[in-house]
CSV table of C-alpha atoms and ligand atoms in Angstrom, one decimal:
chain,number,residue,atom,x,y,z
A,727,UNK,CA,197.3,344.0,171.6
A,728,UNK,CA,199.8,341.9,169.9
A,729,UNK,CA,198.2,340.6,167.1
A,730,UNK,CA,196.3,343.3,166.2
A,731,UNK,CA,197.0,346.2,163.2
A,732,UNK,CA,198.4,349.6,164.1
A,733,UNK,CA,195.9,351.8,162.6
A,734,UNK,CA,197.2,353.6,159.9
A,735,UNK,CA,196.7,357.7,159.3
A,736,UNK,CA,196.3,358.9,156.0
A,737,UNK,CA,198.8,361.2,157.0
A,738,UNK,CA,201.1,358.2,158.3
A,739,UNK,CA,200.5,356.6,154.9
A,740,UNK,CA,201.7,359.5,152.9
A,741,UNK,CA,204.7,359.5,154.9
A,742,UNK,CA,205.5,356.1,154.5
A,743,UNK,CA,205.0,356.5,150.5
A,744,UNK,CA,207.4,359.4,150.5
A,745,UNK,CA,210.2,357.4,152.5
A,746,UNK,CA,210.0,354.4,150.0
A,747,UNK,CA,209.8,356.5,147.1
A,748,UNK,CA,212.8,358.6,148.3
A,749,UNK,CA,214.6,355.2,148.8
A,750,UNK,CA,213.9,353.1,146.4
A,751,UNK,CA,212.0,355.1,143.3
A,752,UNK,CA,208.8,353.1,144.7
A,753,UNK,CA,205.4,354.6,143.8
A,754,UNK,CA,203.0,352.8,146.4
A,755,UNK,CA,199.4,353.7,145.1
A,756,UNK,CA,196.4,354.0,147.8
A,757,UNK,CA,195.4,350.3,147.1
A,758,UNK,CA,198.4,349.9,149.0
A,759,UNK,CA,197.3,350.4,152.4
A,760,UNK,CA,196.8,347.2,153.3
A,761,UNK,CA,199.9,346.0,151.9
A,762,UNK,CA,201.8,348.7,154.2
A,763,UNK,CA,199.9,347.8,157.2
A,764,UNK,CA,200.5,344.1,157.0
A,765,UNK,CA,203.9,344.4,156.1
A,766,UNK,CA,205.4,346.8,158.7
A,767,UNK,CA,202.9,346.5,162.1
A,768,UNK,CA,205.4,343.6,162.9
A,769,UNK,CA,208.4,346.1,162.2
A,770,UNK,CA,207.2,348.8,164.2
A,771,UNK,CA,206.2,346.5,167.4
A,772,UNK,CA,209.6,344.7,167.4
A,773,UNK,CA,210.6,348.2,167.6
A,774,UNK,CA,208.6,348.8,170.1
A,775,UNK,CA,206.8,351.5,168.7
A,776,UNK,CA,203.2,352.5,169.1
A,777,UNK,CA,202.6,354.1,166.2
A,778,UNK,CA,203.8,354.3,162.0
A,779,UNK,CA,204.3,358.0,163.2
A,780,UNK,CA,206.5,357.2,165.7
A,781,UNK,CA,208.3,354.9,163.3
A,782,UNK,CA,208.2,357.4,160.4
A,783,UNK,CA,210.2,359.5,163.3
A,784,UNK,CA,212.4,356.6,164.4
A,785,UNK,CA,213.4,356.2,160.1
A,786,UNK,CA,214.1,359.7,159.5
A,787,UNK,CA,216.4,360.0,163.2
A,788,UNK,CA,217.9,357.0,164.5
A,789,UNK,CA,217.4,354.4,162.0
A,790,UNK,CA,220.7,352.4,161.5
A,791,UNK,CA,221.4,351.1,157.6
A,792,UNK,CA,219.9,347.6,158.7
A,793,UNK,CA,216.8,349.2,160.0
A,794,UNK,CA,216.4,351.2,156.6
A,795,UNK,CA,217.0,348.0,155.1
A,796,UNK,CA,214.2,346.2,156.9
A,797,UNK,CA,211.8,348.9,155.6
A,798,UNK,CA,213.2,348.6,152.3
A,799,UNK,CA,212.8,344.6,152.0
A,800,UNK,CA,209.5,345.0,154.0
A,801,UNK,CA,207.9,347.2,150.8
A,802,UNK,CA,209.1,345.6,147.6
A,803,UNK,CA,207.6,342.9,145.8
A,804,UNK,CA,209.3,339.9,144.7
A,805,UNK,CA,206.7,337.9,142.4
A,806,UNK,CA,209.0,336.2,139.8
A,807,UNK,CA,209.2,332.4,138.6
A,808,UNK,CA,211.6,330.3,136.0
A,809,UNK,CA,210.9,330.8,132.1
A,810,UNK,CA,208.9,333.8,133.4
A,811,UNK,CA,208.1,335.8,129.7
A,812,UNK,CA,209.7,332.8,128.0
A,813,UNK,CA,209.6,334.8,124.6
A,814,UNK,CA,212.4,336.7,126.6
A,815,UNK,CA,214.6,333.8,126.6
A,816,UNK,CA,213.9,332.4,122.5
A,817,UNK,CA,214.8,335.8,121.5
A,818,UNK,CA,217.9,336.1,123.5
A,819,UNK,CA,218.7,332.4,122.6
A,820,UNK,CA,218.6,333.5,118.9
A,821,UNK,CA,220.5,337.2,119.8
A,822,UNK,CA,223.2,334.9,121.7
A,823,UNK,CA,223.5,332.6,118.7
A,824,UNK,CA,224.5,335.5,116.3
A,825,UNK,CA,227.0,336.9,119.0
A,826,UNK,CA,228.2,333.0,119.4
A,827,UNK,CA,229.0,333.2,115.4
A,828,UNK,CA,230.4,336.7,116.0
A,829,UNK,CA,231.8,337.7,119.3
A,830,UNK,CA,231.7,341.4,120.0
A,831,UNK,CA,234.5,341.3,122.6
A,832,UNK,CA,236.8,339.8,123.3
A,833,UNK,CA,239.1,339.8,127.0
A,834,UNK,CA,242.8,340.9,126.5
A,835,UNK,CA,243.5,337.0,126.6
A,836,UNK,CA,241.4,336.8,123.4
A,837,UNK,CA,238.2,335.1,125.1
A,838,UNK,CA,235.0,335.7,124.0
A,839,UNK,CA,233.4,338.3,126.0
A,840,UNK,CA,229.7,337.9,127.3
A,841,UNK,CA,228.0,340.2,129.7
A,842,UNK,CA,223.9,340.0,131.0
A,843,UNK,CA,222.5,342.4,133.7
A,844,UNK,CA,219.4,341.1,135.6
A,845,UNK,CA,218.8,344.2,137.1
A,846,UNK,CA,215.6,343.5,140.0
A,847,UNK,CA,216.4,339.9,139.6
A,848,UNK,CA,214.6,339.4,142.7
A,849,UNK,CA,215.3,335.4,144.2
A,850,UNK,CA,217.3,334.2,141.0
A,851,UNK,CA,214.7,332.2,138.9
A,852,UNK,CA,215.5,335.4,135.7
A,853,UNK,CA,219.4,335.0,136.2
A,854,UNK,CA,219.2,331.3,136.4
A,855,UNK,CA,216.8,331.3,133.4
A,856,UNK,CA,219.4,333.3,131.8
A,857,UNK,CA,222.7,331.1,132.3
A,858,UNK,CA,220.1,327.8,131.5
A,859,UNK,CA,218.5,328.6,128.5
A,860,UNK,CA,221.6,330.0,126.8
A,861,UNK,CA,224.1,327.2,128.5
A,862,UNK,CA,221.2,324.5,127.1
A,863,UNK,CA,221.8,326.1,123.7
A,864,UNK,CA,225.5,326.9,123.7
A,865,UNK,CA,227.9,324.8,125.4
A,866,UNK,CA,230.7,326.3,123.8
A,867,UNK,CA,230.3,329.3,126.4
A,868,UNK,CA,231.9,327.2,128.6
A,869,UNK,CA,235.2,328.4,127.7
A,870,UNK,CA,233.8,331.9,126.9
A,871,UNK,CA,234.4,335.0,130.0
A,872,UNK,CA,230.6,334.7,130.4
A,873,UNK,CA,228.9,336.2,133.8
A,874,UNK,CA,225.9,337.2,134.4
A,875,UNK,CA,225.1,340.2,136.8
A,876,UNK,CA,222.0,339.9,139.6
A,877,UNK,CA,221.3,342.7,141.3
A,878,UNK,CA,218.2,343.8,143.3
A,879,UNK,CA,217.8,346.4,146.3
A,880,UNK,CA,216.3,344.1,148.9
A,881,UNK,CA,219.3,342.2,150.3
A,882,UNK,CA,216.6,339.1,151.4
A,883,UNK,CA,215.9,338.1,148.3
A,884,UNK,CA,219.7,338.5,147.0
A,885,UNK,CA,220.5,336.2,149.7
A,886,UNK,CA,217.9,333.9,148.5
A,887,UNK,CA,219.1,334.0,145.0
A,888,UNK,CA,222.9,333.2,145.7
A,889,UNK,CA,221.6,330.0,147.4
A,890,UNK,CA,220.3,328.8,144.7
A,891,UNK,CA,218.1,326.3,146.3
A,892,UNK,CA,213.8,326.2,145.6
A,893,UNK,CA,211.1,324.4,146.5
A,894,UNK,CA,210.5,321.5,143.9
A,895,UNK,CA,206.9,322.7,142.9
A,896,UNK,CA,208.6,325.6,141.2
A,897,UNK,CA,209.3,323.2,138.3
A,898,UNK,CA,205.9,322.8,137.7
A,899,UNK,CA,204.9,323.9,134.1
A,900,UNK,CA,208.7,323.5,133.1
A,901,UNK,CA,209.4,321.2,130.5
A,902,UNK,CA,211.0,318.1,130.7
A,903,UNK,CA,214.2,319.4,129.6
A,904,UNK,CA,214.1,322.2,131.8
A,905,UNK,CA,213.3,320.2,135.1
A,906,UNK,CA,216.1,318.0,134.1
A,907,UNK,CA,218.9,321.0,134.9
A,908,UNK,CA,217.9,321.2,138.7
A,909,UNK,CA,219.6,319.1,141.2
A,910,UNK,CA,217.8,317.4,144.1
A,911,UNK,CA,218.6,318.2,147.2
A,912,UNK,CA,217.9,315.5,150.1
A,913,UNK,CA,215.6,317.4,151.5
A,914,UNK,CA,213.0,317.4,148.6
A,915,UNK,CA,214.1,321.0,147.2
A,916,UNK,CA,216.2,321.4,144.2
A,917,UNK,CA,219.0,323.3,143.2
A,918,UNK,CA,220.7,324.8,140.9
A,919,UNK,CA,223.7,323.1,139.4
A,920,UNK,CA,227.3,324.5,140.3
A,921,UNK,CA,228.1,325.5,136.7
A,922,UNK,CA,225.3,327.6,136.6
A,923,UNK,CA,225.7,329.2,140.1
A,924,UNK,CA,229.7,329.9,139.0
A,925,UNK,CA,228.3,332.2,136.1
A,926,UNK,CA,226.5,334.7,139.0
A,927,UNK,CA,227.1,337.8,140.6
A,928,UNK,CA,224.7,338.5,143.1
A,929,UNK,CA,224.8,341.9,144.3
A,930,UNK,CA,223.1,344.3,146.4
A,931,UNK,CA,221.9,347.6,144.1
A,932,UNK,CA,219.6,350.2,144.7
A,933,UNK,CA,218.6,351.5,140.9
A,934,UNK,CA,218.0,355.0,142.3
A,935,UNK,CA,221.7,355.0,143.5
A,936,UNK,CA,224.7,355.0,141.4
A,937,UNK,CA,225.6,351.7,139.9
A,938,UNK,CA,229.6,350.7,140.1
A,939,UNK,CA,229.5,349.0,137.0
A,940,UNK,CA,231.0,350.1,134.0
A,941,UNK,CA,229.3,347.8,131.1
A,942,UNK,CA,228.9,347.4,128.6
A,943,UNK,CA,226.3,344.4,128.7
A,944,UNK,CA,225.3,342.3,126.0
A,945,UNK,CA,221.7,342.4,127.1
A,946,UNK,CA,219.6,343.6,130.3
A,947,UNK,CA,216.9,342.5,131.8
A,948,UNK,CA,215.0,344.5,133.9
A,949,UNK,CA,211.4,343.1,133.7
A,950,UNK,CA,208.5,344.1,136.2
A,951,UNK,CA,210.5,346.2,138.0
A,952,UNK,CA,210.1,350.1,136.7
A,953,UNK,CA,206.3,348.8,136.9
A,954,UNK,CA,206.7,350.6,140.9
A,955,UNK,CA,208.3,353.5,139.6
A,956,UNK,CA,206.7,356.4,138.0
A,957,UNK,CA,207.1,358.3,134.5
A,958,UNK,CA,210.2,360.3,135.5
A,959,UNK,CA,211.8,357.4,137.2
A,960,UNK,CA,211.4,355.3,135.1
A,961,UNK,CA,212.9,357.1,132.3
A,962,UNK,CA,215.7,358.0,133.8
A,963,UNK,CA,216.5,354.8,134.6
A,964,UNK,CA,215.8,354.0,130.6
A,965,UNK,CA,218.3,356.2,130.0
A,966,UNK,CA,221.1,355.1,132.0
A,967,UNK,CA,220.3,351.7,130.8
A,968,UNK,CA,220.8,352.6,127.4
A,969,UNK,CA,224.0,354.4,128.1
A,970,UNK,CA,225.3,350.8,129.4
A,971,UNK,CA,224.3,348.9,126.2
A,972,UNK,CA,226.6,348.7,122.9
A,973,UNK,CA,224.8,349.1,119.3
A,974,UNK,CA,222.8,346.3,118.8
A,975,UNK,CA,222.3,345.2,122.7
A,976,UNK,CA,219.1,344.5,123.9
A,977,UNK,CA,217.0,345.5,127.1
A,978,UNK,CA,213.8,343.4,128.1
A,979,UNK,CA,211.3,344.7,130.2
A,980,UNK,CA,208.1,343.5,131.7
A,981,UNK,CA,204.9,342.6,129.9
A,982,UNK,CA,203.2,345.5,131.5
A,983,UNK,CA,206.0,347.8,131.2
A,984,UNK,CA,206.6,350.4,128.1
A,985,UNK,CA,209.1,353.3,127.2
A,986,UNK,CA,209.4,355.6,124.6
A,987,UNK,CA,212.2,353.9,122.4
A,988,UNK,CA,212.9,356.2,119.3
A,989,UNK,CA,213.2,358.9,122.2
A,990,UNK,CA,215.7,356.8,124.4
A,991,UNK,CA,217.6,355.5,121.2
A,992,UNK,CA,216.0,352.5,121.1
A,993,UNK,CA,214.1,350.5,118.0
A,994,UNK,CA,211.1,347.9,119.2
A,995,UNK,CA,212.2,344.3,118.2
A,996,UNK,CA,209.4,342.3,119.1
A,997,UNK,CA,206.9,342.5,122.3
A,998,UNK,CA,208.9,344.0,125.4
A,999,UNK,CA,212.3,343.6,123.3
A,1000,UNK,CA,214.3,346.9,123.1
A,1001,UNK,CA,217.5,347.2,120.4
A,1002,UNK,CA,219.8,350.0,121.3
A,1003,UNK,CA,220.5,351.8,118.0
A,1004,UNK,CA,222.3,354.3,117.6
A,1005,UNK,CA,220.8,355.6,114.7
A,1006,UNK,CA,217.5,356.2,116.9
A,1007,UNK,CA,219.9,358.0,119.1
A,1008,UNK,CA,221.4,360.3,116.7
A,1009,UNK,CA,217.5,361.3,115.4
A,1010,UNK,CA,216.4,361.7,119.4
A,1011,UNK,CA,218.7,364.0,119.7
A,1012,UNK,CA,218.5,366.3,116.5
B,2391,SAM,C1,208.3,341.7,140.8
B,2391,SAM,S1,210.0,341.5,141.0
B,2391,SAM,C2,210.5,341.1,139.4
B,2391,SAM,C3,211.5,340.0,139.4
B,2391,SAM,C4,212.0,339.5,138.0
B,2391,SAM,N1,212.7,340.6,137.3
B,2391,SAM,C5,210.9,339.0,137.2
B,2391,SAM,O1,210.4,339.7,136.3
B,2391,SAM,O2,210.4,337.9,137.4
B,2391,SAM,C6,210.5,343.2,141.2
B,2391,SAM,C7,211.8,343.3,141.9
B,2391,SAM,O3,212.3,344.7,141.7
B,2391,SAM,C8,213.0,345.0,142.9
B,2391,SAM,N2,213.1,346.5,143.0
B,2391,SAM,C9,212.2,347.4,143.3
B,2391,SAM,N3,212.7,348.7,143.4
B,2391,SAM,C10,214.0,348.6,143.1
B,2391,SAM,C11,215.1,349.5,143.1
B,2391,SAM,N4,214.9,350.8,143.3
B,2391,SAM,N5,216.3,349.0,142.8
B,2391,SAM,C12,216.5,347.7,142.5
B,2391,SAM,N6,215.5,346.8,142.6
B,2391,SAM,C13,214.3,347.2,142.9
B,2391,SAM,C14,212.2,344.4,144.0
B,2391,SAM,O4,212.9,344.2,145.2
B,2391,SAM,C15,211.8,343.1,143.4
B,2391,SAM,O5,212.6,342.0,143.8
């Protein structure tokens, strides 16, 4: 009995979509049936449940935070890799450069002011992409109030991230300069060097909730992660987005991902690239 699946209802199944959707904005399709049951039959037997009914029951009653958690982490999915969309990076590399040139802020000390959100950031490798592509470039951000925000709802992969420690073989296709960055640990993994790490938040953040931050940000990323969300949700979180962006800021989403930008104030600026403008804004709203 212990190895085996819980059979799954299509009536259990629906109830399991609506809980992660109600959670977490997540849109689980029917071709993820097989996901669900592979990810949560461990779950529900550690719990000592006998059915995703009676653990549909157990979520909705007596679940603590953690255990909520646990479903949460169980559902999402964390794909992601260094230099992932590497257009991403040359264009901010080239956006960064300008702002380099031309700070937009500046602290109350009269630093240079820099702000990224990697919002979905999943185990790091977009953050760390972030801080090493534009740190490769621009040296002088050293001495620039320069951070970069990571934020994802499944507190696994957050953990992950602020390690900052991956297997080697995820330097594969990297280039030589690249791979040089990383660190070796003694164990045959690599790391991320301290610099790097020093420029990260890693934070806990439900998109669906409110987010504590007050911006503005330089640039977001949120790539392949409104790709589990539908129309509405994802829009709304377009939206709230844009409100968090000065004139001029970019958001990047994933290569399957798309949004309406003249509607959102937005103007396209290259494949996935979104500028906020607030002339777009002004004719939205007319
Ligand atoms: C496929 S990964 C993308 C990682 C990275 N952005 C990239 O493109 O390589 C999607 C991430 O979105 C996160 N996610 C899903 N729903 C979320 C939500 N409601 N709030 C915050 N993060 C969410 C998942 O936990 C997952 O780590």
């Amino acid at each position: 009995m212990s190895g085996e699946e819980i059979s799954l209802s299509d009536k259990e199944f629906d109830k399991i979509r609506d809980r992660i959707y109600q959670i977490a904005g997540i849109s689980l399709g029917e071709a993820k049936r097989v996901l669900v049951v592979s990810r949560l039959t461990k779950i529900v037997r550690a719990k000592n449940l006998k059915s995703f009914d009676a653990y549909v029951d157990f979520l909705d009653k007596r679940a603590s935070r953690d255990d909520k958690q646990v479903f949460v982490n169980a559902l999402t999915t964390n794909l992601t890799r260094f230099y992932r969309e590497d257009h991403h990076f040359d264009h901010l590399v080239k956006y960064v450069g300008r702002l380099v040139a031309n700070p937009r802020y500046k602290t109350s000390t009269g630093k240079p002011r820099l702000r990224i959100w990697s919002a979905g950031c999943s185990t790091g490798q977009e953050p760390y992409t972030i801080a090493m592509a534009l740190m490769q470039n621009f040296p002088q951000l050293k001495s620039w109030d320069f951070k970069i925000l990571a934020t994802d709802v499944d507190t696994d992969v957050i953990a992950k991230a602020a390690m900052g420690i991956y297997p080697a073989g995820e330097l594969e296709g990297l280039s030589k300069s690249q791979a040089a960055i990383f660190e070796k640990t003694p164990d045959g993994n690599v790391r991320i060097p301290s610099n790097l790490r020093n420029l990260m938040t890693f934070k806990p953040l439900n998109l669906m909730l409110d987010w504590p931050m007050k911006g503005p940000f330089d640039a977001i990323f949120c790539r392949n992660v409104t790709i589990y969300f539908d129309k509405p949700t994802q829009t709304k979180v377009f939206e709230r987005f844009s409100e968090l962006l000065p004139e001029d800021g970019y958001l990047y989403i994933g290569h399957s991902e798309n949004m309406r930008a003249a509607a959102l104030g937005f103007c396209i600026d290259g494949k996935t690239i979104y500028r906020r403008s607030m002339q777009e804004n002004m004719r939205a709203s007319r």
